[in-house]
Amino acid sequence: MLVRVKSAANAPNAYQTRQRAVAAMATGIDGVPIHVAYTAEEHHTRAHAHTLLAPVWEQYAALPVRAAAQALDLPPDQIPQLAQVTGRLQVLTGFRYASVAGTVGGAEFFGALARRVFPSTQFIRWSGNSEYTPEPDVLHEIGGHANVLAHPQLASLHVLAGQASVAAPALLTQIAAVFWYSVEFGVVHSSAGWKAYGAGLLSSPGELGWFTQHAEIRPLDIADMLDTPYDISSFQPVLFGADSLDHVVDIVGGYFTSLIHHAPITSSY
């Protein structure tokens, strides 16, 4: 299994040391996560991020995701253990969390999703970096993805993406792009404007309050997604908006399903 442990260029030395120590505890996709003894400062970082996120979640998170987060009911003032997250998700959507050291290769990541396993890091961003980090830290993995995975339709999209990667491994780059613009950074329209359902937006206090004023929101279209490059190191200038989560399932789920059956669909319908 290819795993990359990489700190941001401006990461403090103490953080990099701690990140490597926590990463070394990872047991892999098929293992049982080890309990991490988080420090008071790390729990404070989680609590501070929640304080920043709460008001923008109320304003910009899609209502179905907010309901799913309520059902998941993770503690806002401490970092939950992956075993705790698994225990709650298993009841809601059948997903479990596995601990990995860092960014997992695409084939391994999506292959795990096909089995309802979510590979997650256990380290947390440093205290002065609460707004956004390109690293897949535990705030993103839990504050973003766990809440999304608690919603049955969105959990199913993860599984379909994984199954598509197994059925059509040569199209992994395309699958990753569609996953990025939907599961990670998707938005849906509501009577109160655009709302986020993507885990990348939902775990970033800075970007969640930024996208409605600054991002170009295009109609949900697979071909356009595949033609639009993205940069994981910055806020996303282009997003794709759907009419509803049902619309997302129709378009994105339909694309993944078409790959599973070897007949790719590359336009909206």
Coordinates of C-alpha atoms in Angstrom, one line a residue:
M1 CA 0.0 0.0 0.0
L2 CA 1.5 3.4 -1.1
V3 CA 1.1 6.0 1.6
R4 CA 2.6 9.5 1.5
V5 CA 3.2 11.4 4.7
K6 CA 3.9 15.0 3.8
S7 CA 3.7 18.2 5.8
A8 CA 2.8 21.6 4.4
A9 CA 5.8 23.7 3.5
N10 CA 5.2 26.1 6.3
A11 CA 4.5 23.5 9.0
P12 CA 6.3 24.1 12.3
N13 CA 9.0 21.5 13.1
A14 CA 7.2 20.4 16.3
Y15 CA 4.1 19.7 14.3
Q16 CA 6.0 17.7 11.7
T17 CA 7.5 15.5 14.5
R18 CA 4.1 14.9 16.0
Q19 CA 2.6 14.2 12.6
R20 CA 5.2 11.5 11.9
A21 CA 4.7 10.0 15.4
V22 CA 0.9 9.7 15.0
A23 CA 1.3 8.5 11.4
A24 CA 3.6 5.7 12.6
M25 CA 0.6 4.4 14.6
A26 CA -1.5 3.7 11.5
T27 CA -2.6 0.0 11.2
G28 CA -3.6 0.2 7.5
I29 CA -6.8 -0.4 5.6
D30 CA -7.4 -3.9 7.0
G31 CA -6.3 -3.2 10.5
V32 CA -8.0 -2.0 13.7
P33 CA -7.1 1.7 14.5
I34 CA -5.0 2.2 17.6
H35 CA -6.1 4.7 20.3
V36 CA -4.3 8.0 20.0
A37 CA -3.6 9.9 23.1
Y38 CA -4.3 13.4 21.8
T39 CA -2.8 16.4 23.7
A40 CA -4.8 19.1 25.3
E41 CA -3.6 21.5 22.5
E42 CA -4.8 19.1 19.8
H43 CA -8.2 18.8 21.4
H44 CA -8.3 22.6 21.6
T45 CA -7.5 22.8 17.9
R46 CA -10.5 20.6 17.2
A47 CA -12.8 22.7 19.5
H48 CA -11.5 25.9 18.0
A49 CA -12.2 24.6 14.5
H50 CA -15.7 23.6 15.5
T51 CA -16.3 27.1 16.9
L52 CA -15.2 28.6 13.6
L53 CA -17.3 26.1 11.6
A54 CA -20.5 26.2 13.5
P55 CA -21.8 29.5 12.2
V56 CA -20.8 28.9 8.6
W57 CA -22.2 25.4 8.8
E58 CA -25.5 26.8 9.9
Q59 CA -25.4 29.2 6.9
Y60 CA -23.8 27.2 4.2
A61 CA -24.0 23.4 4.9
A62 CA -26.7 21.5 3.1
L63 CA -29.7 20.6 5.3
P64 CA -29.4 16.9 4.7
V65 CA -25.8 16.9 5.7
R66 CA -26.6 18.9 8.8
A67 CA -29.2 16.3 9.7
A68 CA -26.7 13.5 9.1
A69 CA -24.2 15.2 11.4
Q70 CA -26.8 15.4 14.1
A71 CA -27.5 11.7 13.8
L72 CA -23.7 11.0 13.9
D73 CA -23.4 13.2 17.0
L74 CA -19.6 13.5 17.3
P75 CA -18.2 15.5 20.2
P76 CA -17.4 19.1 19.2
D77 CA -14.8 19.7 21.9
Q78 CA -12.5 16.7 21.5
I79 CA -11.0 14.6 18.7
P80 CA -13.0 11.4 18.5
Q81 CA -11.2 8.1 18.1
L82 CA -11.6 6.3 14.8
A83 CA -13.2 3.4 16.6
Q84 CA -15.8 5.7 18.0
V85 CA -16.6 7.1 14.6
T86 CA -16.9 3.6 13.2
G87 CA -19.2 2.5 15.9
R88 CA -21.7 5.3 15.0
L89 CA -21.3 5.0 11.2
Q90 CA -21.9 1.3 11.2
V91 CA -25.4 1.8 12.6
L92 CA -26.1 4.6 10.1
T93 CA -24.6 3.5 6.8
G94 CA -22.4 0.5 7.4
F95 CA -19.0 2.3 6.9
R96 CA -16.0 1.8 9.1
Y97 CA -12.8 3.9 9.5
A98 CA -9.3 2.5 9.0
S99 CA -6.1 4.4 10.1
V100 CA -3.5 5.3 7.5
A101 CA -0.4 7.3 7.8
G102 CA -1.1 9.9 5.1
T103 CA -2.4 10.2 1.5
V104 CA -3.2 6.8 0.2
G105 CA -2.7 5.9 -3.5
G106 CA -5.9 6.3 -5.6
A107 CA -6.4 2.6 -6.3
E108 CA -6.1 1.7 -2.6
F109 CA -8.3 4.6 -1.5
F110 CA -11.2 3.9 -3.9
G111 CA -10.8 0.1 -3.5
A112 CA -11.4 0.6 0.2
L113 CA -14.5 2.7 -0.5
A114 CA -15.9 -0.2 -2.5
R115 CA -15.8 -2.2 0.7
R116 CA -17.4 0.6 2.8
V117 CA -14.0 1.3 4.4
F118 CA -12.8 4.9 4.7
P119 CA -9.0 5.3 5.0
S120 CA -8.3 8.1 7.5
T121 CA -5.3 9.8 9.0
Q122 CA -5.3 10.4 12.8
F123 CA -3.0 13.5 13.0
I124 CA -4.5 17.0 13.3
R125 CA -3.4 20.2 11.8
W126 CA -1.4 22.6 13.9
S127 CA -3.2 25.2 16.0
G128 CA -2.4 28.2 13.9
N129 CA -3.8 26.5 10.7
S130 CA -7.5 26.0 11.4
E131 CA -8.9 27.7 8.3
Y132 CA -7.7 25.2 5.6
T133 CA -5.1 22.6 5.0
P134 CA -4.4 20.5 1.8
E135 CA -3.3 17.7 4.1
P136 CA -5.9 15.0 4.8
D137 CA -5.9 15.5 8.6
V138 CA -8.4 14.2 11.1
L139 CA -10.5 17.4 11.0
H140 CA -11.1 16.9 7.3
E141 CA -11.5 13.1 7.6
I142 CA -14.0 13.3 10.5
G143 CA -15.4 16.8 10.4
G144 CA -15.9 16.5 6.7
H145 CA -16.2 12.9 5.5
A146 CA -17.7 11.3 8.6
N147 CA -20.6 13.7 8.5
V148 CA -21.1 13.1 4.8
L149 CA -20.8 9.3 5.3
A150 CA -23.5 9.4 7.8
H151 CA -26.0 10.3 5.0
P152 CA -27.1 7.2 3.2
Q153 CA -27.2 8.7 -0.3
L154 CA -23.8 10.3 0.0
A155 CA -22.3 7.1 1.6
S156 CA -23.6 5.2 -1.5
L157 CA -21.8 7.6 -3.8
H158 CA -18.5 6.8 -2.0
V159 CA -19.2 3.1 -2.6
L160 CA -20.1 3.6 -6.2
A161 CA -16.9 5.5 -6.8
G162 CA -15.0 2.7 -5.3
Q163 CA -16.8 0.0 -7.3
A164 CA -16.2 2.1 -10.5
S165 CA -12.5 2.2 -9.7
V166 CA -12.4 -1.6 -9.4
A167 CA -14.4 -2.1 -12.6
A168 CA -12.5 0.5 -14.7
P169 CA -9.0 1.0 -13.2
A170 CA -7.8 2.7 -16.3
L171 CA -10.2 5.5 -15.7
L172 CA -9.1 6.2 -12.1
T173 CA -8.0 9.7 -12.9
Q174 CA -11.4 10.5 -14.3
I175 CA -13.2 8.9 -11.3
A176 CA -11.0 10.9 -9.0
A177 CA -11.9 14.2 -10.8
V178 CA -15.7 13.5 -10.5
F179 CA -15.2 12.5 -6.9
W180 CA -13.4 15.7 -6.2
Y181 CA -16.0 18.0 -7.7
S182 CA -18.9 16.1 -6.0
V183 CA -18.1 14.2 -2.8
E184 CA -15.3 16.6 -1.9
F185 CA -16.4 20.0 -3.2
G186 CA -20.0 19.6 -4.3
V187 CA -22.8 22.1 -3.7
V188 CA -26.6 22.0 -4.1
H189 CA -29.1 24.8 -4.7
S190 CA -31.7 25.7 -2.1
S191 CA -34.3 28.4 -1.6
A192 CA -31.7 30.2 0.5
G193 CA -28.9 29.9 -2.1
W194 CA -26.0 27.5 -2.6
K195 CA -25.2 25.0 0.1
A196 CA -22.3 22.6 0.5
Y197 CA -22.4 18.8 0.7
G198 CA -18.8 18.2 -0.2
A199 CA -16.4 17.1 2.6
G200 CA -13.7 19.5 1.6
L201 CA -15.9 22.5 1.9
L202 CA -17.6 21.3 5.1
S203 CA -14.3 20.9 6.9
S204 CA -12.8 24.3 6.0
P205 CA -14.1 27.3 7.9
G206 CA -12.4 29.6 5.5
E207 CA -13.6 28.1 2.2
L208 CA -17.1 27.3 3.4
G209 CA -17.7 31.0 4.0
W210 CA -15.8 32.0 0.8
F211 CA -17.2 29.9 -2.0
T212 CA -20.6 31.6 -2.4
Q213 CA -19.0 35.0 -3.2
H214 CA -15.9 33.9 -5.0
A215 CA -16.2 30.5 -6.7
E216 CA -17.7 30.1 -10.2
I217 CA -20.5 27.6 -9.8
R218 CA -21.2 25.7 -13.0
P219 CA -24.1 23.3 -13.8
L220 CA -23.5 19.7 -12.8
D221 CA -21.9 18.1 -15.8
I222 CA -19.6 15.1 -16.0
A223 CA -17.8 16.2 -19.2
D224 CA -17.1 19.6 -17.8
M225 CA -15.7 18.1 -14.5
L226 CA -13.4 15.9 -16.5
D227 CA -12.1 18.9 -18.5
T228 CA -11.6 21.2 -15.5
P229 CA -8.2 20.9 -13.7
Y230 CA -8.1 21.3 -9.9
D231 CA -5.4 22.3 -7.4
I232 CA -5.6 20.7 -3.9
S233 CA -3.4 23.3 -2.3
S234 CA -5.8 26.3 -2.5
F235 CA -9.5 27.3 -2.4
Q236 CA -11.4 26.0 -5.4
P237 CA -12.2 28.7 -8.0
V238 CA -14.7 26.4 -9.9
L239 CA -17.4 24.3 -8.3
F240 CA -20.3 22.3 -9.8
G241 CA -23.8 22.8 -8.5
A242 CA -26.8 20.4 -8.4
D243 CA -30.5 21.1 -8.0
S244 CA -30.6 18.6 -5.1
L245 CA -28.9 15.5 -3.6
D246 CA -31.2 13.4 -5.8
H247 CA -29.8 15.3 -8.8
V248 CA -26.3 14.5 -7.6
V249 CA -27.1 10.8 -7.2
D250 CA -28.7 10.8 -10.7
I251 CA -25.7 12.4 -12.4
V252 CA -22.7 11.4 -10.4
G253 CA -24.0 8.1 -9.2
G254 CA -25.2 7.4 -12.8
Y255 CA -21.7 8.1 -14.1
F256 CA -20.1 5.7 -11.6
T257 CA -22.7 3.1 -12.3
S258 CA -22.1 3.4 -16.0
L259 CA -18.4 2.6 -15.4
I260 CA -19.3 -0.4 -13.3
H261 CA -21.2 -1.6 -16.3
H262 CA -18.5 -0.5 -18.8
A263 CA -20.6 2.1 -20.6
P264 CA -19.4 5.6 -19.4
I265 CA -21.8 8.5 -19.5
T266 CA -20.0 11.9 -19.8
S267 CA -22.7 14.5 -19.9
S268 CA -25.5 15.7 -17.7
Y269 CA -29.0 14.4 -18.2

